[in-house]
mmCIF file of C-alpha atoms in Angstrom:
data_model
loop_
_atom_site.group_PDB
_atom_site.id
_atom_site.type_symbol
_atom_site.label_atom_id
_atom_site.label_comp_id
_atom_site.label_asym_id
_atom_site.label_seq_id
_atom_site.Cartn_x
_atom_site.Cartn_y
_atom_site.Cartn_z
ATOM 1 C CA MET A 12 102.222 40.356 62.463
ATOM 2 C CA ALA A 13 101.097 38.046 65.256
ATOM 3 C CA ARG A 14 103.124 37.892 68.439
ATOM 4 C CA ASP A 15 103.240 35.441 71.299
ATOM 5 C CA ALA A 16 102.500 37.310 74.508
ATOM 6 C CA SER A 17 105.338 35.426 76.189
ATOM 7 C CA GLU A 18 107.944 36.905 73.846
ATOM 8 C CA ARG A 19 108.498 40.115 75.797
ATOM 9 C CA PRO A 20 107.420 41.993 78.938
ATOM 10 C CA VAL A 21 104.112 43.851 78.891
ATOM 11 C CA LEU A 22 104.391 47.637 79.271
ATOM 12 C CA LYS A 23 101.807 49.758 81.022
ATOM 13 C CA VAL A 24 102.367 53.509 80.948
ATOM 14 C CA HIS A 25 100.117 55.527 83.220
ATOM 15 C CA PRO A 26 99.617 59.169 82.212
ATOM 16 C CA ASP A 27 100.293 60.416 85.738
ATOM 17 C CA SER A 28 103.288 58.211 86.550
ATOM 18 C CA ALA A 29 105.828 61.052 86.681
ATOM 19 C CA ILE A 30 107.200 61.590 90.197
ATOM 20 C CA PRO A 31 107.547 65.236 91.284
ATOM 21 C CA MET A 32 111.129 66.491 91.769
ATOM 22 C CA SER A 33 112.808 69.875 92.000
ATOM 23 C CA TYR A 34 112.283 71.481 88.613
ATOM 24 C CA ARG A 35 115.008 71.077 85.990
ATOM 25 C CA GLY A 36 114.422 72.271 82.430
ATOM 26 C CA ARG A 37 116.529 71.965 79.316
ATOM 27 C CA LEU A 38 117.356 73.368 75.902
ATOM 28 C CA ALA A 39 118.486 70.704 73.433
ATOM 29 C CA PRO A 40 119.502 72.173 70.062
ATOM 30 C CA SER A 41 121.294 70.218 67.340
ATOM 31 C CA PRO A 42 124.289 71.914 65.665
ATOM 32 C CA THR A 43 123.218 70.977 62.145
ATOM 33 C CA GLY A 44 122.436 74.520 61.012
ATOM 34 C CA PHE A 45 121.667 77.981 62.357
ATOM 35 C CA LEU A 46 118.930 78.470 64.942
ATOM 36 C CA HIS A 47 115.751 80.156 63.694
ATOM 37 C CA VAL A 48 112.899 82.016 65.372
ATOM 38 C CA GLY A 49 110.961 78.777 65.869
ATOM 39 C CA HIS A 50 113.754 77.395 68.021
ATOM 40 C CA ALA A 51 113.968 80.705 69.866
ATOM 41 C CA ARG A 52 110.275 80.759 70.766
ATOM 42 C CA THR A 53 110.210 77.190 72.048
ATOM 43 C CA PHE A 54 113.448 77.707 73.966
ATOM 44 C CA TRP A 55 112.128 80.990 75.391
ATOM 45 C CA ILE A 56 109.082 79.206 76.749
ATOM 46 C CA ALA A 57 111.389 76.573 78.251
ATOM 47 C CA GLN A 58 113.411 79.300 79.948
ATOM 48 C CA GLN A 59 110.314 81.051 81.247
ATOM 49 C CA ARG A 60 108.997 77.820 82.710
ATOM 50 C CA ALA A 61 112.299 77.054 84.419
ATOM 51 C CA GLN A 62 112.409 80.569 85.858
ATOM 52 C CA SER A 63 108.798 80.425 87.021
ATOM 53 C CA HIS A 64 109.508 77.141 88.846
ATOM 54 C CA GLY A 65 112.775 78.416 90.312
ATOM 55 C CA GLY A 66 114.802 75.649 88.695
ATOM 56 C CA PRO A 67 117.974 75.494 86.600
ATOM 57 C CA LEU A 68 118.032 75.431 82.812
ATOM 58 C CA VAL A 69 120.357 72.916 81.175
ATOM 59 C CA LEU A 70 121.863 73.343 77.699
ATOM 60 C CA ARG A 71 122.554 70.047 75.926
ATOM 61 C CA ASN A 72 124.363 69.891 72.608
ATOM 62 C CA GLU A 73 122.667 67.134 70.569
ATOM 63 C CA ASP A 74 125.492 66.514 68.122
ATOM 64 C CA LEU A 75 125.085 62.808 67.292
ATOM 65 C CA ASP A 76 124.580 63.383 63.566
ATOM 66 C CA ARG A 77 128.205 63.048 62.452
ATOM 67 C CA ASN A 78 127.492 64.075 58.875
ATOM 68 C CA ARG A 79 125.573 67.269 59.613
ATOM 69 C CA SER A 80 126.882 68.478 62.980
ATOM 70 C CA LYS A 81 129.577 71.114 62.535
ATOM 71 C CA THR A 82 131.880 72.865 64.993
ATOM 72 C CA GLU A 83 130.956 76.223 63.479
ATOM 73 C CA PHE A 84 127.281 75.534 64.171
ATOM 74 C CA VAL A 85 128.068 74.798 67.831
ATOM 75 C CA SER A 86 129.848 78.147 68.144
ATOM 76 C CA ALA A 87 126.999 79.923 66.347
ATOM 77 C CA MET A 88 124.437 78.199 68.555
ATOM 78 C CA LEU A 89 126.082 79.428 71.754
ATOM 79 C CA GLU A 90 126.521 82.944 70.346
ATOM 80 C CA ASP A 91 122.935 83.210 69.091
ATOM 81 C CA LEU A 92 121.444 81.883 72.326
ATOM 82 C CA ARG A 93 123.427 84.355 74.424
ATOM 83 C CA TRP A 94 122.522 87.237 72.114
ATOM 84 C CA PHE A 95 118.847 86.401 72.388
ATOM 85 C CA GLY A 96 118.989 86.499 76.179
ATOM 86 C CA PHE A 97 119.153 82.859 77.184
ATOM 87 C CA GLN A 98 120.834 82.044 80.463
ATOM 88 C CA TRP A 99 121.600 78.429 81.304
ATOM 89 C CA GLN A 100 123.193 77.176 84.481
ATOM 90 C CA GLU A 101 124.691 73.950 83.075
ATOM 91 C CA GLY A 102 126.013 73.187 79.629
ATOM 92 C CA PRO A 103 128.943 72.279 77.371
ATOM 93 C CA ASP A 104 130.494 75.719 77.838
ATOM 94 C CA CYS A 105 130.152 75.982 81.627
ATOM 95 C CA GLY A 106 130.009 72.380 82.838
ATOM 96 C CA GLY A 107 127.887 71.147 85.688
ATOM 97 C CA PRO A 108 127.132 68.078 87.829
ATOM 98 C CA TYR A 109 125.800 66.045 84.885
ATOM 99 C CA ALA A 110 128.677 66.625 82.448
ATOM 100 C CA PRO A 111 129.441 65.996 79.677
ATOM 101 C CA TYR A 112 126.697 68.027 77.990
ATOM 102 C CA SER A 113 127.424 67.039 74.386
ATOM 103 C CA GLN A 114 125.817 63.814 73.222
ATOM 104 C CA SER A 115 128.890 62.778 71.233
ATOM 105 C CA GLU A 116 130.681 62.428 74.584
ATOM 106 C CA ARG A 117 127.948 60.317 76.190
ATOM 107 C CA LEU A 118 128.045 57.194 74.033
ATOM 108 C CA ASP A 119 128.842 54.878 76.945
ATOM 109 C CA LEU A 120 125.523 55.793 78.561
ATOM 110 C CA TYR A 121 123.617 54.972 75.386
ATOM 111 C CA CYS A 122 125.448 51.668 74.967
ATOM 112 C CA SER A 123 124.552 50.697 78.505
ATOM 113 C CA ALA A 124 120.881 51.539 77.942
ATOM 114 C CA PHE A 125 120.819 49.555 74.712
ATOM 115 C CA GLU A 126 122.288 46.495 76.417
ATOM 116 C CA LYS A 127 119.576 46.710 79.078
ATOM 117 C CA LEU A 128 116.888 46.804 76.395
ATOM 118 C CA ARG A 129 118.464 43.837 74.670
ATOM 119 C CA ALA A 130 118.850 41.812 77.870
ATOM 120 C CA ARG A 131 115.209 42.486 78.764
ATOM 121 C CA GLY A 132 113.944 41.367 75.361
ATOM 122 C CA PHE A 133 112.666 44.690 74.052
ATOM 123 C CA VAL A 134 114.765 44.978 70.874
ATOM 124 C CA TYR A 135 115.580 42.878 67.846
ATOM 125 C CA PRO A 136 118.008 43.135 64.899
ATOM 126 C CA CYS A 137 116.635 44.473 61.628
ATOM 127 C CA VAL A 138 118.112 44.649 58.133
ATOM 128 C CA CYS A 139 115.263 46.584 56.503
ATOM 129 C CA SER A 140 114.824 50.065 55.045
ATOM 130 C CA ARG A 141 117.929 52.218 54.999
ATOM 131 C CA GLN A 142 115.983 55.476 54.514
ATOM 132 C CA ASP A 143 113.954 55.318 57.708
ATOM 133 C CA VAL A 144 117.050 54.209 59.613
ATOM 134 C CA LEU A 145 118.830 57.384 58.506
ATOM 135 C CA ARG A 146 115.887 59.444 59.734
ATOM 136 C CA ALA A 147 116.079 57.736 63.118
ATOM 137 C CA LEU A 148 119.081 59.879 64.107
ATOM 138 C CA GLN A 149 116.993 63.059 63.926
ATOM 139 C CA ALA A 150 113.911 64.197 65.770
ATOM 140 C CA PRO A 151 110.923 63.399 63.525
ATOM 141 C CA HIS A 152 108.904 66.494 62.645
ATOM 142 C CA ALA A 153 105.407 66.911 61.306
ATOM 143 C CA GLY A 154 105.048 65.235 57.920
ATOM 144 C CA GLU A 155 108.419 63.478 58.321
ATOM 145 C CA ASP A 156 107.496 60.620 60.655
ATOM 146 C CA GLU A 157 108.731 57.168 59.783
ATOM 147 C CA PRO A 158 106.246 54.738 58.214
ATOM 148 C CA ILE A 159 104.702 52.003 60.352
ATOM 149 C CA TYR A 160 107.174 49.155 60.304
ATOM 150 C CA PRO A 161 105.462 45.893 59.181
ATOM 151 C CA GLY A 162 107.469 43.698 61.545
ATOM 152 C CA THR A 163 109.432 41.870 58.857
ATOM 153 C CA CYS A 164 112.409 41.124 61.126
ATOM 154 C CA ARG A 165 110.610 40.507 64.416
ATOM 155 C CA SER A 166 111.258 36.795 64.219
ATOM 156 C CA VAL A 167 115.031 37.278 63.911
ATOM 157 C CA LYS A 168 116.800 35.831 66.925
ATOM 158 C CA ASN A 169 119.174 38.087 68.883
ATOM 159 C CA LYS A 170 121.590 35.321 69.767
ATOM 160 C CA GLY A 171 124.938 35.805 68.086
ATOM 161 C CA VAL A 172 124.026 39.181 66.530
ATOM 162 C CA GLN A 173 126.336 41.969 67.703
ATOM 163 C CA LYS A 174 125.204 45.523 68.335
ATOM 164 C CA ASP A 175 127.571 46.852 65.667
ATOM 165 C CA SER A 176 127.063 44.086 63.100
ATOM 166 C CA PRO A 177 127.252 45.425 59.525
ATOM 167 C CA ARG A 178 123.913 46.499 58.041
ATOM 168 C CA VAL A 179 122.074 45.563 61.244
ATOM 169 C CA ASN A 180 119.904 48.119 63.007
ATOM 170 C CA TRP A 181 117.993 47.433 66.200
ATOM 171 C CA ARG A 182 114.293 48.150 66.655
ATOM 172 C CA PHE A 183 112.230 48.474 69.800
ATOM 173 C CA GLN A 184 109.294 46.080 69.617
ATOM 174 C CA VAL A 185 106.146 47.996 70.544
ATOM 175 C CA PRO A 186 103.200 46.358 72.339
ATOM 176 C CA ASP A 187 100.651 46.215 69.492
ATOM 177 C CA GLY A 188 97.236 47.561 70.402
ATOM 178 C CA GLU A 189 98.310 49.178 73.655
ATOM 179 C CA ALA A 190 97.168 52.768 74.189
ATOM 180 C CA ILE A 191 99.955 55.065 75.360
ATOM 181 C CA SER A 192 98.488 58.151 76.996
ATOM 182 C CA PHE A 193 99.953 61.194 78.714
ATOM 183 C CA VAL A 194 98.885 64.650 79.822
ATOM 184 C CA ASP A 195 100.680 67.482 78.079
ATOM 185 C CA GLY A 196 101.261 70.632 80.103
ATOM 186 C CA ARG A 197 99.815 72.853 77.376
ATOM 187 C CA SER A 198 97.378 70.814 75.291
ATOM 188 C CA GLY A 199 96.061 68.245 77.759
ATOM 189 C CA ARG A 200 95.589 64.526 77.285
ATOM 190 C CA HIS A 201 96.927 62.685 74.239
ATOM 191 C CA GLU A 202 96.728 59.033 73.313
ATOM 192 C CA PHE A 203 98.530 56.981 70.680
ATOM 193 C CA VAL A 204 98.021 53.304 69.977
ATOM 194 C CA ALA A 205 101.160 51.233 69.476
ATOM 195 C CA GLY A 206 101.124 49.339 66.195
ATOM 196 C CA ARG A 207 98.487 51.668 64.742
ATOM 197 C CA ASP A 208 99.847 55.193 65.201
ATOM 198 C CA PHE A 209 103.483 54.124 65.271
ATOM 199 C CA GLY A 210 105.346 50.873 64.838
ATOM 200 C CA ASP A 211 108.583 49.254 65.937
ATOM 201 C CA PHE A 212 111.178 52.015 65.870
ATOM 202 C CA VAL A 213 114.943 52.124 65.541
ATOM 203 C CA VAL A 214 116.908 52.590 68.759
ATOM 204 C CA TRP A 215 120.381 51.649 67.532
ATOM 205 C CA ARG A 216 121.839 52.200 64.070
ATOM 206 C CA HIS A 217 124.222 50.066 62.050
ATOM 207 C CA ASP A 218 126.906 52.773 62.312
ATOM 208 C CA ASN A 219 126.989 52.171 66.074
ATOM 209 C CA LEU A 220 125.016 55.253 67.109
ATOM 210 C CA PRO A 221 121.804 55.509 69.122
ATOM 211 C CA SER A 222 118.669 56.934 67.589
ATOM 212 C CA TYR A 223 117.254 60.274 68.674
ATOM 213 C CA GLN A 224 114.516 58.476 70.612
ATOM 214 C CA LEU A 225 116.907 56.487 72.791
ATOM 215 C CA ALA A 226 119.490 59.237 73.295
ATOM 216 C CA VAL A 227 117.053 61.862 74.571
ATOM 217 C CA VAL A 228 115.406 59.411 76.975
ATOM 218 C CA VAL A 229 118.764 58.382 78.425
ATOM 219 C CA ASP A 230 119.966 61.985 78.702
ATOM 220 C CA ASP A 231 116.808 63.478 80.172
ATOM 221 C CA ALA A 232 116.737 60.742 82.813
ATOM 222 C CA ALA A 233 120.471 60.917 83.560
ATOM 223 C CA MET A 234 120.344 64.722 83.853
ATOM 224 C CA SER A 235 117.248 64.575 86.110
ATOM 225 C CA ILE A 236 115.210 66.735 83.713
ATOM 226 C CA THR A 237 111.724 67.106 85.171
ATOM 227 C CA GLU A 238 109.967 68.779 82.216
ATOM 228 C CA VAL A 239 110.678 68.542 78.491
ATOM 229 C CA VAL A 240 109.549 71.639 76.563
ATOM 230 C CA ARG A 241 109.595 71.173 72.781
ATOM 231 C CA GLY A 242 107.546 71.582 69.595
ATOM 232 C CA GLU A 243 104.171 69.914 69.173
ATOM 233 C CA ASP A 244 105.474 68.037 66.127
ATOM 234 C CA LEU A 245 107.093 65.679 68.644
ATOM 235 C CA LEU A 246 103.883 64.623 70.389
ATOM 236 C CA LYS A 247 103.979 61.149 68.841
ATOM 237 C CA SER A 248 107.610 60.797 69.810
ATOM 238 C CA THR A 249 106.518 61.199 73.409
ATOM 239 C CA ALA A 250 104.550 57.944 73.166
ATOM 240 C CA ARG A 251 107.624 56.118 71.868
ATOM 241 C CA GLN A 252 109.784 57.615 74.564
ATOM 242 C CA LEU A 253 107.375 56.678 77.337
ATOM 243 C CA LEU A 254 107.781 53.063 76.269
ATOM 244 C CA LEU A 255 111.546 53.440 76.543
ATOM 245 C CA TYR A 256 111.333 55.052 79.986
ATOM 246 C CA LYS A 257 109.238 52.128 81.165
ATOM 247 C CA ALA A 258 111.426 49.469 79.559
ATOM 248 C CA LEU A 259 114.556 50.991 81.117
ATOM 249 C CA SER A 260 112.901 51.537 84.525
ATOM 250 C CA LEU A 261 113.634 55.261 84.344
ATOM 251 C CA ARG A 262 111.736 58.138 85.896
ATOM 252 C CA ARG A 263 109.941 60.015 83.129
ATOM 253 C CA PRO A 264 109.623 63.813 82.964
ATOM 254 C CA ALA A 265 106.533 65.896 82.345
ATOM 255 C CA PHE A 266 106.004 67.239 78.816
ATOM 256 C CA PHE A 267 105.001 70.642 77.448
ATOM 257 C CA HIS A 268 104.619 70.848 73.661
ATOM 258 C CA CYS A 269 104.612 74.299 72.069
ATOM 259 C CA PRO A 270 102.854 75.498 68.907
ATOM 260 C CA LEU A 271 105.117 75.596 65.861
ATOM 261 C CA VAL A 272 106.246 78.742 64.086
ATOM 262 C CA ALA A 273 105.451 78.739 60.359
ATOM 263 C CA ASP A 274 106.644 80.846 57.453
ATOM 264 C CA GLU A 275 104.392 83.048 55.321
ATOM 265 C CA ALA A 276 103.222 79.978 53.384
ATOM 266 C CA GLY A 277 102.202 78.221 56.587
ATOM 267 C CA VAL A 278 105.096 75.725 56.434
ATOM 268 C CA ARG A 279 106.944 74.789 59.608
ATOM 269 C CA LEU A 280 110.284 76.559 59.872
ATOM 270 C CA ALA A 281 113.398 74.487 59.269
ATOM 271 C CA LYS A 282 117.094 75.313 59.460
ATOM 272 C CA ARG A 283 117.103 75.831 55.718
ATOM 273 C CA ASN A 284 114.943 78.946 56.290
ATOM 274 C CA ALA A 285 118.003 81.200 56.303
ATOM 275 C CA PRO A 286 116.051 84.502 56.150
ATOM 276 C CA LEU A 287 114.469 83.650 59.522
ATOM 277 C CA SER A 288 117.627 82.464 61.265
ATOM 278 C CA LEU A 289 118.542 84.425 64.370
ATOM 279 C CA ARG A 290 121.831 85.569 62.941
ATOM 280 C CA THR A 291 120.228 86.813 59.729
ATOM 281 C CA LEU A 292 117.629 88.779 61.689
ATOM 282 C CA ARG A 293 120.366 90.127 63.939
ATOM 283 C CA ALA A 294 122.356 91.268 60.907
ATOM 284 C CA LYS A 295 119.273 93.124 59.685
ATOM 285 C CA GLY A 296 119.192 95.107 62.921
ATOM 286 C CA LEU A 297 116.373 93.332 64.731
ATOM 287 C CA THR A 298 116.681 93.034 68.491
ATOM 288 C CA PRO A 299 115.543 90.062 70.599
ATOM 289 C CA GLN A 300 112.746 92.203 72.027
ATOM 290 C CA LEU A 301 111.456 93.100 68.555
ATOM 291 C CA ILE A 302 111.527 89.437 67.531
ATOM 292 C CA ARG A 303 109.592 88.401 70.641
ATOM 293 C CA GLU A 304 106.984 91.051 69.937
ATOM 294 C CA THR A 305 106.216 89.355 66.601
ATOM 295 C CA TRP A 306 105.219 86.103 68.286
ATOM 296 C CA ALA A 307 101.520 85.486 68.543
ATOM 297 C CA THR A 308 102.092 83.625 71.816
ATOM 298 C CA ASN A 309 105.155 83.909 73.979
ATOM 299 C CA SER A 310 103.981 82.976 77.441
ATOM 300 C CA PRO A 311 104.275 79.566 79.090
#
């Protein structure tokens, strides 16, 4: 869909634009199920990298999914992480200078960021596709990414449309044809082209919640996270998030994407893989050390 270049600011994201700071790492699990060995390996690498840089490790509870987040999963998450040997210096259980550490308690920050995006002309209201809007609340994994949005609602005017209007979701308008590149700490340089590899994406949902993409950008910036360690299925999400960092004039972190852990069939582990959850393995008598020894790669 054609766009007048005067409609919105032009974004330029340089791959080396991150500004060095004292290292701060993070773990960011979602309490929508029990943690499995894939989470543990990625989180272990995050902890190792924080320790090797002499910086604190932050635990953030990403509990925005009201339908799937459960109190019992939060308790299990904390118990399983401690059992496995994780030690964080800030978090929902111990507090810290960037509290609160649960996303459900940080909605004012997300609202403020959304209003900045709206005032700067980066977002527009959309009434399309309920299914991909539902997916926007979760981190998109390999094979689950949202389809390229065709731009049906780009011409809708923002004036008079409220953030929480019924059936209205808000999309970030990507700069079509622009290459978004970054250097990953493990796998090197990556490049994604806006409008070809990913399209306009949801940043605010009709149920008055931010998308995963917006929430993690706001939180990582607000908590002064300097490096994001996560699974390589989120590489494309990094390109989206770099656009948000730029649009919001926020300092972006470095990124380190880890290989995924698969089951015996070669399928990426999910929380429905109960036999490989940490608490199931613990009940079978496995120790954290034995689990780590099964990893093909466990060094940062």
